[in-house]
Amino acid sequence: MNYLRTTWLHLQREIRLELRSRDALLGMAFFTLLIVVVFSLAFDPTSQPTLARQIAGGLLWTGLLFASTTALNQSWSREMRNGVLDAQRMSPSAPSALFLGKAIANFLFLTVIEAILAPIFFLFFNLHILGQASALLLLLPLGTWAITVNGTFFAALGLRSRSRELLLPLILFPIALPALLAMIQAATGILTGDAEPTTGLRILAAYDAAYTTVSLLLFDSILSAE
Amino acid sequence: MQALKKPLAILYLLATIGVLIYGFRLALFIVPEDALQGEISRAFYYHVPNAIIALCFPYVNLAGALGYLFFRTKDTAKAAAWDALALAAAEVTVVFCSIGLVTGSLWGRVAWGIWWTWDERLTTFLILWLLYVSYLLLRRFAQPGQTSTLSSVLSVFAAVDVPIVYFSIRWWRTQHPSPVFGGGDGSGMDPSMKPAFYWNLLGWFLWGCFVIGFRYVSARRERLAELQEEIL
């Protein structure tokens, strides 16, 4: 009970901080929009609807992954100001509650971005879903959580290292690739209707469960690494 | 005991080289060539053992990392030793992964006509290589004093990927050949191929253990020297 309450307080704090500045949300939204435009120009998907359906799933995830790395570093660097992080370390509450609150907040932010950008993306790429559209409701949260849970964790891991901005993608991308693979397979299956998304979804769910557990168990070591 | 260590290590190395030479002779000259694939099938005796070992050593790295995390606050010297083991295993994993990738693409060039394809097994195996390269990069980037903790944590994450590589050819229908071991009906090797395969597997495994051991000793000395410097 106490743990959940701490997590809830952290989550509230994250959301309040974000709503005051809106740095992460605006930054991510515009970044993803730019990526969608760049990809549209590079691949000219409207003239090739079949190709567009085949690559769209991958492009959307790539865009979100890139955009999230820009915001994830930010979400920790504001803890460094005024020694907030040291205060967190000294507080008696469980460190993983801080992590969980932040990860859920980042998850919500990224979901907002998706909700805004997915329609635009569909419009730009002239997409029509041929497969099982309802599976997207499962796929999007699972995929987003895979990005945010690892991203939040590794942003914290690189917090005090040299060239922090460079380190996050270097570590996050290899770790996230299996999830990306499963997400792209499931998304392409849904868009083209050629394959069932079940395998991809199942792998993604297992991936999420495994990495969430590992993150929660190891966050303490990261926070107190000296 | 201390005086025995060096001769034992040399003996071990000689035995390893002996096994490797024997395996080499079996694989290249004794075993009949594959009826379907011809001479290129001999790449199998190097590619598969190296790839199998590349999936084992990440767990040595994981053991080192967990050992470090366990002893981190209890016994600094022991923690440094476990950390040295993790570092040694990660470096050797990268080597075996690279050999697996190179021999695999050599085989693929002849059997498939292409060096590389983005099939799930190949992709996940490449990810394994990327993960341990990023592990070694993190060790260079992290601030001194935090390196061991941060890289140990990353190593736990990386180890989660190893089963994904293992199961990739079972979950997806891949271009990569289906499982040879434990793959159900129709899998397995012809008995004539087995000796060459097992001797090479043993040889490369012994070799990998030797390199890990050697690197472990040197890495541990480095860690202990760093620790001593900190104390002084």
Tab-separated table of C-alpha atoms in Angstrom:
chain	number	residue	atom	x	y	z
A	1	MET	CA	0.000	0.000	0.000
A	2	ASN	CA	2.735	2.365	1.023
A	3	TYR	CA	4.706	1.440	-2.084
A	4	LEU	CA	1.779	2.122	-4.382
A	5	ARG	CA	1.183	5.437	-2.676
A	6	THR	CA	4.804	6.499	-3.172
A	7	THR	CA	4.625	5.488	-6.822
A	8	TRP	CA	1.431	7.477	-7.208
A	9	LEU	CA	3.035	10.555	-5.613
A	10	HIS	CA	6.038	10.282	-7.935
A	11	LEU	CA	3.742	9.912	-10.909
A	12	GLN	CA	1.741	12.966	-9.884
A	13	ARG	CA	4.913	14.971	-9.433
A	14	GLU	CA	6.200	13.959	-12.889
A	15	ILE	CA	2.950	14.918	-14.568
A	16	ARG	CA	2.761	18.227	-12.741
A	17	LEU	CA	6.358	19.091	-13.669
A	18	GLU	CA	5.741	18.145	-17.282
A	19	LEU	CA	2.540	20.148	-17.539
A	20	ARG	CA	4.358	23.223	-16.249
A	21	SER	CA	7.025	23.176	-18.932
A	22	ARG	CA	5.677	20.762	-21.591
A	23	ASP	CA	9.288	20.344	-22.778
A	24	ALA	CA	9.162	16.596	-23.273
A	25	LEU	CA	5.728	16.460	-24.843
A	26	LEU	CA	6.286	19.250	-27.353
A	27	GLY	CA	9.793	18.077	-28.147
A	28	MET	CA	8.737	14.485	-28.748
A	29	ALA	CA	5.652	15.435	-30.754
A	30	PHE	CA	7.537	17.700	-33.091
A	31	PHE	CA	10.452	15.290	-33.423
A	32	THR	CA	8.175	12.388	-34.359
A	33	LEU	CA	6.282	14.593	-36.808
A	34	LEU	CA	9.583	15.535	-38.456
A	35	ILE	CA	10.581	11.897	-38.715
A	36	VAL	CA	7.250	10.995	-40.314
A	37	VAL	CA	7.728	13.794	-42.855
A	38	VAL	CA	11.343	12.821	-43.571
A	39	PHE	CA	10.380	9.185	-44.078
A	40	SER	CA	7.441	10.150	-46.286
A	41	LEU	CA	9.730	12.195	-48.489
A	42	ALA	CA	12.385	9.490	-48.547
A	43	PHE	CA	10.083	6.609	-49.451
A	44	ASP	CA	7.174	8.323	-51.265
A	45	PRO	CA	4.649	5.919	-49.775
A	46	THR	CA	1.433	7.356	-51.245
A	47	SER	CA	2.348	6.229	-54.738
A	48	GLN	CA	3.051	2.673	-53.514
A	49	PRO	CA	0.276	1.631	-51.107
A	50	THR	CA	1.502	-1.963	-50.702
A	51	LEU	CA	5.024	-0.902	-49.856
A	52	ALA	CA	3.657	1.746	-47.495
A	53	ARG	CA	1.691	-0.868	-45.569
A	54	GLN	CA	4.721	-3.115	-45.336
A	55	ILE	CA	7.121	-0.496	-43.990
A	56	ALA	CA	4.758	1.768	-42.027
A	57	GLY	CA	4.824	-0.271	-38.812
A	58	GLY	CA	8.602	-0.141	-38.675
A	59	LEU	CA	8.812	3.536	-39.495
A	60	LEU	CA	6.343	4.544	-36.785
A	61	TRP	CA	8.241	2.584	-34.136
A	62	THR	CA	11.594	3.918	-35.277
A	63	GLY	CA	10.251	7.436	-35.039
A	64	LEU	CA	8.892	6.877	-31.549
A	65	LEU	CA	12.120	5.242	-30.397
A	66	PHE	CA	14.208	8.176	-31.636
A	67	ALA	CA	11.805	10.702	-30.178
A	68	SER	CA	11.716	8.986	-26.802
A	69	THR	CA	15.509	9.086	-26.458
A	70	THR	CA	15.388	12.875	-26.744
A	71	ALA	CA	12.864	13.132	-23.922
A	72	LEU	CA	14.119	10.375	-21.629
A	73	ASN	CA	17.444	12.046	-20.861
A	74	GLN	CA	15.532	15.209	-20.012
A	75	SER	CA	13.296	13.444	-17.558
A	76	TRP	CA	16.318	12.542	-15.408
A	77	SER	CA	18.438	15.613	-15.930
A	78	ARG	CA	15.869	17.756	-14.151
A	79	GLU	CA	16.433	15.564	-11.092
A	80	MET	CA	20.081	16.596	-11.101
A	81	ARG	CA	19.294	20.273	-10.597
A	82	ASN	CA	19.289	21.508	-6.990
A	83	GLY	CA	20.449	18.076	-5.827
A	84	VAL	CA	16.974	16.565	-6.067
A	85	LEU	CA	18.433	13.185	-6.939
A	86	ASP	CA	20.563	13.122	-3.788
A	87	ALA	CA	17.455	13.916	-1.774
A	88	GLN	CA	15.702	10.998	-3.477
A	89	ARG	CA	18.569	8.726	-2.546
A	90	MET	CA	18.392	9.701	1.087
A	91	SER	CA	14.637	9.355	1.355
A	92	PRO	CA	13.411	6.211	3.125
A	93	SER	CA	10.956	5.278	0.370
A	94	ALA	CA	11.722	2.422	-2.017
A	95	PRO	CA	13.935	3.617	-4.914
A	96	SER	CA	12.046	1.513	-7.423
A	97	ALA	CA	8.891	3.507	-6.669
A	98	LEU	CA	10.658	6.554	-8.071
A	99	PHE	CA	11.573	4.567	-11.153
A	100	LEU	CA	8.096	3.139	-11.579
A	101	GLY	CA	6.477	6.568	-11.240
A	102	LYS	CA	8.805	8.025	-13.830
A	103	ALA	CA	8.381	5.095	-16.221
A	104	ILE	CA	4.595	5.303	-16.013
A	105	ALA	CA	4.733	9.065	-16.565
A	106	ASN	CA	6.957	8.596	-19.632
A	107	PHE	CA	4.604	5.882	-20.827
A	108	LEU	CA	1.670	8.266	-20.579
A	109	PHE	CA	3.540	11.031	-22.410
A	110	LEU	CA	4.504	8.713	-25.235
A	111	THR	CA	0.937	7.424	-25.452
A	112	VAL	CA	-0.313	10.986	-25.814
A	113	ILE	CA	2.184	11.511	-28.637
A	114	GLU	CA	0.993	8.328	-30.320
A	115	ALA	CA	-2.640	9.325	-30.014
A	116	ILE	CA	-1.889	12.633	-31.705
A	117	LEU	CA	0.491	11.356	-34.345
A	118	ALA	CA	-0.940	7.995	-35.378
A	119	PRO	CA	-3.841	9.602	-37.306
A	120	ILE	CA	-1.447	12.020	-39.027
A	121	PHE	CA	0.796	9.095	-39.848
A	122	PHE	CA	-2.080	7.127	-41.327
A	123	LEU	CA	-3.016	10.153	-43.386
A	124	PHE	CA	0.487	10.855	-44.703
A	125	PHE	CA	1.109	7.236	-45.593
A	126	ASN	CA	-2.376	6.717	-46.968
A	127	LEU	CA	-2.851	3.602	-44.851
A	128	HIS	CA	-5.834	1.291	-44.626
A	129	ILE	CA	-5.772	-1.494	-42.098
A	130	LEU	CA	-6.376	-4.817	-43.831
A	131	GLY	CA	-5.895	-7.058	-40.805
A	132	GLN	CA	-7.171	-7.209	-37.281
A	133	ALA	CA	-7.375	-3.567	-36.193
A	134	SER	CA	-8.388	-4.323	-32.601
A	135	ALA	CA	-4.992	-5.920	-31.986
A	136	LEU	CA	-3.489	-2.435	-32.244
A	137	LEU	CA	-5.113	-1.634	-28.905
A	138	LEU	CA	-2.935	-4.318	-27.346
A	139	LEU	CA	0.134	-3.753	-29.485
A	140	LEU	CA	0.537	-0.015	-28.939
A	141	PRO	CA	0.626	-0.102	-25.108
A	142	LEU	CA	2.875	-3.172	-25.025
A	143	GLY	CA	5.328	-1.634	-27.458
A	144	THR	CA	5.274	1.751	-25.779
A	145	TRP	CA	5.916	0.197	-22.394
A	146	ALA	CA	8.862	-1.749	-23.836
A	147	ILE	CA	10.442	1.504	-25.005
A	148	THR	CA	9.700	3.514	-21.874
A	149	VAL	CA	10.628	0.980	-19.207
A	150	ASN	CA	14.056	0.336	-20.724
A	151	GLY	CA	14.515	3.916	-21.810
A	152	THR	CA	13.799	5.313	-18.358
A	153	PHE	CA	16.118	2.751	-16.805
A	154	PHE	CA	19.047	3.359	-19.133
A	155	ALA	CA	18.656	7.115	-19.006
A	156	ALA	CA	19.152	6.747	-15.244
A	157	LEU	CA	22.096	4.417	-15.811
A	158	GLY	CA	23.895	6.901	-18.019
A	159	LEU	CA	23.017	9.829	-15.800
A	160	ARG	CA	26.438	10.496	-14.390
A	161	SER	CA	28.541	9.201	-17.261
A	162	ARG	CA	30.584	11.095	-19.789
A	163	SER	CA	28.657	12.049	-22.956
A	164	ARG	CA	25.300	11.047	-21.534
A	165	GLU	CA	23.291	11.970	-24.649
A	166	LEU	CA	25.400	9.634	-26.761
A	167	LEU	CA	25.354	6.744	-24.325
A	168	LEU	CA	21.568	6.307	-24.078
A	169	PRO	CA	20.952	5.279	-27.713
A	170	LEU	CA	24.122	3.181	-27.731
A	171	ILE	CA	22.735	1.027	-24.932
A	172	LEU	CA	19.007	1.375	-25.436
A	173	PHE	CA	18.859	0.448	-29.120
A	174	PRO	CA	20.507	-2.997	-28.864
A	175	ILE	CA	18.358	-3.828	-25.850
A	176	ALA	CA	15.186	-2.597	-27.548
A	177	LEU	CA	15.810	-4.372	-30.854
A	178	PRO	CA	14.066	-7.682	-29.994
A	179	ALA	CA	11.011	-5.711	-28.910
A	180	LEU	CA	11.247	-3.659	-32.073
A	181	LEU	CA	11.416	-6.851	-34.119
A	182	ALA	CA	8.292	-8.274	-32.452
A	183	MET	CA	6.464	-4.930	-32.685
A	184	ILE	CA	7.249	-4.490	-36.370
A	185	GLN	CA	6.177	-8.048	-37.172
A	186	ALA	CA	2.896	-7.664	-35.330
A	187	ALA	CA	2.235	-4.189	-36.769
A	188	THR	CA	2.971	-5.332	-40.317
A	189	GLY	CA	0.722	-8.342	-39.772
A	190	ILE	CA	-2.095	-6.053	-38.697
A	191	LEU	CA	-1.617	-3.550	-41.516
A	192	THR	CA	-1.230	-6.001	-44.370
A	193	GLY	CA	-3.527	-8.715	-43.037
A	194	ASP	CA	-1.035	-11.344	-44.280
A	195	ALA	CA	-0.096	-12.784	-40.924
A	196	GLU	CA	-1.485	-13.167	-37.421
A	197	PRO	CA	0.038	-10.730	-34.918
A	198	THR	CA	-0.237	-13.300	-32.107
A	199	THR	CA	3.416	-14.415	-31.983
A	200	GLY	CA	4.676	-10.849	-31.986
A	201	LEU	CA	2.264	-9.850	-29.223
A	202	ARG	CA	3.178	-12.822	-27.088
A	203	ILE	CA	6.908	-12.169	-27.394
A	204	LEU	CA	6.341	-8.510	-26.619
A	205	ALA	CA	4.349	-9.353	-23.500
A	206	ALA	CA	7.079	-11.725	-22.290
A	207	TYR	CA	9.735	-9.123	-23.094
A	208	ASP	CA	7.850	-6.454	-21.130
A	209	ALA	CA	7.402	-8.736	-18.133
A	210	ALA	CA	11.067	-9.774	-18.094
A	211	TYR	CA	12.549	-6.286	-18.451
A	212	THR	CA	10.131	-4.651	-16.041
A	213	THR	CA	11.100	-7.180	-13.384
A	214	VAL	CA	14.815	-6.725	-14.032
A	215	SER	CA	14.494	-2.934	-13.977
A	216	LEU	CA	12.599	-2.890	-10.694
A	217	LEU	CA	15.083	-5.263	-9.065
A	218	LEU	CA	18.189	-3.440	-10.231
A	219	PHE	CA	17.159	0.188	-9.974
A	220	ASP	CA	18.452	0.435	-6.437
A	221	SER	CA	21.979	-0.440	-7.607
A	222	ILE	CA	21.830	2.221	-10.305
A	223	LEU	CA	20.622	4.966	-8.027
A	224	SER	CA	23.238	4.295	-5.392
A	225	ALA	CA	26.110	3.555	-7.805
A	226	GLU	CA	29.153	5.427	-6.596
B	1	MET	CA	49.941	-25.171	-5.237
B	2	GLN	CA	51.001	-21.777	-6.554
B	3	ALA	CA	54.008	-23.315	-8.291
B	4	LEU	CA	51.791	-25.873	-10.012
B	5	LYS	CA	49.539	-23.288	-11.623
B	6	LYS	CA	51.761	-22.318	-14.543
B	7	PRO	CA	52.641	-25.860	-15.697
B	8	LEU	CA	48.965	-26.836	-15.396
B	9	ALA	CA	47.910	-23.884	-17.514
B	10	ILE	CA	50.506	-24.762	-20.158
B	11	LEU	CA	49.391	-28.388	-20.103
B	12	TYR	CA	45.772	-27.299	-20.490
B	13	LEU	CA	46.652	-25.045	-23.406
B	14	LEU	CA	48.606	-27.838	-25.122
B	15	ALA	CA	45.689	-30.231	-24.678
B	16	THR	CA	43.322	-27.612	-26.109
B	17	ILE	CA	45.528	-27.088	-29.149
B	18	GLY	CA	45.723	-30.872	-29.563
B	19	VAL	CA	41.936	-31.200	-29.524
B	20	LEU	CA	41.598	-28.314	-31.972
B	21	ILE	CA	44.087	-29.878	-34.387
B	22	TYR	CA	42.326	-33.223	-34.151
B	23	GLY	CA	38.949	-31.560	-34.713
B	24	PHE	CA	40.345	-29.629	-37.661
B	25	ARG	CA	41.637	-32.847	-39.257
B	26	LEU	CA	38.303	-34.618	-38.732
B	27	ALA	CA	36.224	-31.734	-40.036
B	28	LEU	CA	38.252	-30.934	-43.121
B	29	PHE	CA	39.668	-34.290	-44.221
B	30	ILE	CA	37.971	-37.283	-42.595
B	31	VAL	CA	34.222	-36.606	-42.465
B	32	PRO	CA	32.467	-37.134	-45.823
B	33	GLU	CA	31.060	-34.003	-47.423
B	34	ASP	CA	27.351	-33.290	-47.168
B	35	ALA	CA	25.379	-34.868	-49.994
B	36	LEU	CA	23.287	-31.755	-50.623
B	37	GLN	CA	25.703	-28.935	-49.886
B	38	GLY	CA	29.127	-30.206	-50.887
B	39	GLU	CA	32.354	-28.920	-49.400
B	40	ILE	CA	30.814	-25.772	-47.884
B	41	SER	CA	28.963	-27.939	-45.376
B	42	ARG	CA	32.267	-28.146	-43.495
B	43	ALA	CA	31.655	-24.576	-42.318
B	44	PHE	CA	29.056	-26.192	-40.054
B	45	TYR	CA	31.791	-27.647	-37.818
B	46	TYR	CA	33.066	-24.160	-37.033
B	47	HIS	CA	29.958	-22.069	-37.295
B	48	VAL	CA	27.665	-24.100	-35.021
B	49	PRO	CA	30.124	-24.775	-32.157
B	50	ASN	CA	31.171	-21.125	-32.094
B	51	ALA	CA	27.563	-19.961	-32.158
B	52	ILE	CA	26.617	-22.371	-29.356
B	53	ILE	CA	29.524	-21.184	-27.224
B	54	ALA	CA	28.621	-17.572	-27.997
B	55	LEU	CA	25.291	-18.304	-26.281
B	56	CYS	CA	26.979	-19.889	-23.227
B	57	PHE	CA	29.572	-17.284	-22.290
B	58	PRO	CA	27.016	-14.498	-21.803
B	59	TYR	CA	25.913	-16.509	-18.782
B	60	VAL	CA	29.467	-16.506	-17.435
B	61	ASN	CA	29.297	-12.760	-17.834
B	62	LEU	CA	25.943	-12.750	-16.024
B	63	ALA	CA	27.385	-14.849	-13.205
B	64	GLY	CA	30.265	-12.387	-12.874
B	65	ALA	CA	27.846	-9.465	-12.833
B	66	LEU	CA	25.583	-11.042	-10.203
B	67	GLY	CA	28.628	-11.972	-8.129
B	68	TYR	CA	29.783	-8.382	-8.305
B	69	LEU	CA	26.380	-7.020	-7.300
B	70	PHE	CA	26.202	-9.475	-4.420
B	71	PHE	CA	29.648	-8.708	-2.987
B	72	ARG	CA	29.646	-5.015	-3.888
B	73	THR	CA	29.068	-3.749	-0.383
B	74	LYS	CA	30.306	-6.815	1.512
B	75	ASP	CA	33.769	-7.595	0.196
B	76	THR	CA	35.433	-5.213	-2.247
B	77	ALA	CA	38.229	-7.575	-3.266
B	78	LYS	CA	35.836	-10.431	-4.049
B	79	ALA	CA	33.561	-8.043	-5.922
B	80	ALA	CA	36.520	-6.894	-8.027
B	81	ALA	CA	37.322	-10.507	-8.902
B	82	TRP	CA	33.749	-11.240	-10.013
B	83	ASP	CA	33.756	-8.051	-12.038
B	84	ALA	CA	36.979	-9.131	-13.752
B	85	LEU	CA	35.297	-12.431	-14.660
B	86	ALA	CA	32.348	-10.538	-16.162
B	87	LEU	CA	34.664	-8.354	-18.231
B	88	ALA	CA	36.684	-11.348	-19.491
B	89	ALA	CA	33.536	-13.264	-20.445
B	90	ALA	CA	32.048	-10.264	-22.268
B	91	GLU	CA	35.178	-9.785	-24.363
B	92	VAL	CA	35.323	-13.469	-25.278
B	93	THR	CA	31.590	-13.457	-26.072
B	94	VAL	CA	32.171	-10.687	-28.596
B	95	VAL	CA	34.961	-12.757	-30.183
B	96	PHE	CA	32.840	-15.910	-30.476
B	97	CYS	CA	29.857	-13.936	-31.750
B	98	SER	CA	32.036	-12.349	-34.409
B	99	ILE	CA	33.342	-15.763	-35.502
B	100	GLY	CA	29.756	-17.063	-35.617
B	101	LEU	CA	28.659	-14.116	-37.764
B	102	VAL	CA	31.619	-14.382	-40.144
B	103	THR	CA	31.481	-18.169	-40.642
B	104	GLY	CA	27.721	-17.972	-41.008
B	105	SER	CA	27.877	-15.354	-43.729
B	106	LEU	CA	30.626	-17.298	-45.538
B	107	TRP	CA	28.303	-20.295	-45.535
B	108	GLY	CA	25.336	-18.145	-46.545
B	109	ARG	CA	27.228	-16.718	-49.537
B	110	VAL	CA	27.554	-20.234	-50.983
B	111	ALA	CA	24.321	-21.839	-49.777
B	112	TRP	CA	21.928	-18.894	-50.209
B	113	GLY	CA	23.874	-16.747	-52.666
B	114	ILE	CA	23.858	-13.791	-50.248
B	115	TRP	CA	26.171	-12.740	-47.433
B	116	TRP	CA	23.447	-11.572	-45.111
B	117	THR	CA	19.691	-11.638	-44.766
B	118	TRP	CA	17.540	-9.967	-42.135
B	119	ASP	CA	16.065	-13.192	-40.905
B	120	GLU	CA	15.098	-13.484	-37.228
B	121	ARG	CA	17.926	-15.799	-36.184
B	122	LEU	CA	20.560	-13.703	-37.901
B	123	THR	CA	19.074	-10.483	-36.566
B	124	THR	CA	18.838	-11.652	-32.968
B	125	PHE	CA	22.370	-13.033	-33.145
B	126	LEU	CA	23.608	-9.698	-34.462
B	127	ILE	CA	21.753	-8.048	-31.565
B	128	LEU	CA	23.660	-10.293	-29.170
B	129	TRP	CA	26.908	-9.047	-30.676
B	130	LEU	CA	25.693	-5.425	-30.480
B	131	LEU	CA	24.701	-5.882	-26.834
B	132	TYR	CA	28.110	-7.038	-25.715
B	133	VAL	CA	29.828	-4.353	-27.777
B	134	SER	CA	27.624	-1.788	-26.036
B	135	TYR	CA	28.544	-3.418	-22.721
B	136	LEU	CA	32.227	-2.890	-23.480
B	137	LEU	CA	31.487	0.682	-24.620
B	138	LEU	CA	29.654	1.426	-21.386
B	139	ARG	CA	32.729	0.293	-19.477
B	140	ARG	CA	34.732	2.939	-21.302
B	141	PHE	CA	32.126	5.694	-20.970
B	142	ALA	CA	31.040	5.332	-17.364
B	143	GLN	CA	32.717	7.405	-14.696
B	144	PRO	CA	35.518	5.636	-12.879
B	145	GLY	CA	34.124	4.082	-9.733
B	146	GLN	CA	30.695	3.467	-11.253
B	147	THR	CA	31.858	1.355	-14.177
B	148	SER	CA	31.454	-2.003	-12.487
B	149	THR	CA	28.003	-1.392	-11.034
B	150	LEU	CA	26.550	0.076	-14.207
B	151	SER	CA	28.011	-2.561	-16.495
B	152	SER	CA	26.883	-5.369	-14.168
B	153	VAL	CA	23.346	-4.062	-14.374
B	154	LEU	CA	23.537	-3.858	-18.162
B	155	SER	CA	24.831	-7.394	-18.280
B	156	VAL	CA	21.653	-8.672	-16.578
B	157	PHE	CA	19.609	-6.935	-19.272
B	158	ALA	CA	21.754	-8.340	-22.041
B	159	ALA	CA	21.463	-11.886	-20.710
B	160	VAL	CA	17.677	-11.739	-21.114
B	161	ASP	CA	18.293	-11.586	-24.878
B	162	VAL	CA	20.175	-14.874	-25.068
B	163	PRO	CA	17.036	-17.073	-24.873
B	164	ILE	CA	15.468	-14.940	-27.603
B	165	VAL	CA	18.353	-15.863	-29.913
B	166	TYR	CA	18.001	-19.502	-28.929
B	167	PHE	CA	14.263	-19.640	-29.551
B	168	SER	CA	14.240	-17.432	-32.663
B	169	ILE	CA	14.357	-20.398	-35.048
B	170	ARG	CA	11.602	-22.083	-33.072
B	171	TRP	CA	9.257	-19.096	-32.820
B	172	TRP	CA	9.566	-17.838	-36.371
B	173	ARG	CA	9.884	-19.660	-39.651
B	174	THR	CA	13.325	-18.464	-40.600
B	175	GLN	CA	15.601	-18.769	-43.568
B	176	HIS	CA	18.269	-19.975	-41.169
B	177	PRO	CA	18.260	-23.801	-41.032
B	178	SER	CA	15.828	-25.175	-38.479
B	179	PRO	CA	17.135	-26.578	-35.174
B	180	VAL	CA	19.574	-29.469	-35.453
B	181	PHE	CA	19.424	-30.377	-31.777
B	182	GLY	CA	16.148	-30.970	-30.012
B	183	GLY	CA	14.184	-29.789	-33.017
B	184	GLY	CA	11.729	-32.666	-33.162
B	185	ASP	CA	11.243	-35.061	-36.048
B	186	GLY	CA	13.819	-35.021	-38.806
B	187	SER	CA	16.390	-33.068	-36.810
B	188	GLY	CA	19.769	-34.345	-35.706
B	189	MET	CA	22.970	-35.204	-37.498
B	190	ASP	CA	24.134	-38.161	-39.472
B	191	PRO	CA	26.298	-40.324	-37.141
B	192	SER	CA	29.271	-39.869	-39.482
B	193	MET	CA	29.236	-36.119	-38.804
B	194	LYS	CA	29.061	-36.356	-35.039
B	195	PRO	CA	32.747	-36.873	-34.112
B	196	ALA	CA	33.947	-33.869	-36.083
B	197	PHE	CA	31.221	-31.718	-34.576
B	198	TYR	CA	31.778	-32.765	-30.969
B	199	TRP	CA	35.580	-32.529	-31.113
B	200	ASN	CA	35.351	-29.036	-32.531
B	201	LEU	CA	32.757	-28.039	-29.968
B	202	LEU	CA	35.004	-29.337	-27.177
B	203	GLY	CA	38.108	-27.740	-28.669
B	204	TRP	CA	36.618	-24.285	-29.050
B	205	PHE	CA	34.984	-24.493	-25.647
B	206	LEU	CA	38.302	-25.346	-23.992
B	207	TRP	CA	39.938	-22.563	-25.948
B	208	GLY	CA	37.274	-20.063	-24.871
B	209	CYS	CA	37.666	-21.081	-21.231
B	210	PHE	CA	41.419	-20.669	-21.502
B	211	VAL	CA	41.138	-17.153	-22.913
B	212	ILE	CA	38.566	-16.195	-20.278
B	213	GLY	CA	40.828	-17.531	-17.548
B	214	PHE	CA	43.843	-15.704	-18.923
B	215	ARG	CA	41.951	-12.429	-19.304
B	216	TYR	CA	40.362	-12.910	-15.886
B	217	VAL	CA	43.771	-13.040	-14.212
B	218	SER	CA	44.968	-9.898	-15.973
B	219	ALA	CA	41.694	-8.004	-15.451
B	220	ARG	CA	41.661	-8.935	-11.770
B	221	ARG	CA	45.168	-7.583	-11.332
B	222	GLU	CA	44.072	-4.327	-12.978
B	223	ARG	CA	41.009	-4.060	-10.707
B	224	LEU	CA	42.985	-4.808	-7.566
B	225	ALA	CA	45.625	-2.256	-8.549
B	226	GLU	CA	42.860	0.332	-9.026
B	227	LEU	CA	41.402	-0.553	-5.637
B	228	GLN	CA	44.798	-0.205	-3.976
B	229	GLU	CA	45.249	3.189	-5.579
B	230	GLU	CA	41.882	4.301	-4.229
B	231	ILE	CA	42.799	3.200	-0.726
B	232	LEU	CA	46.146	4.977	-0.855
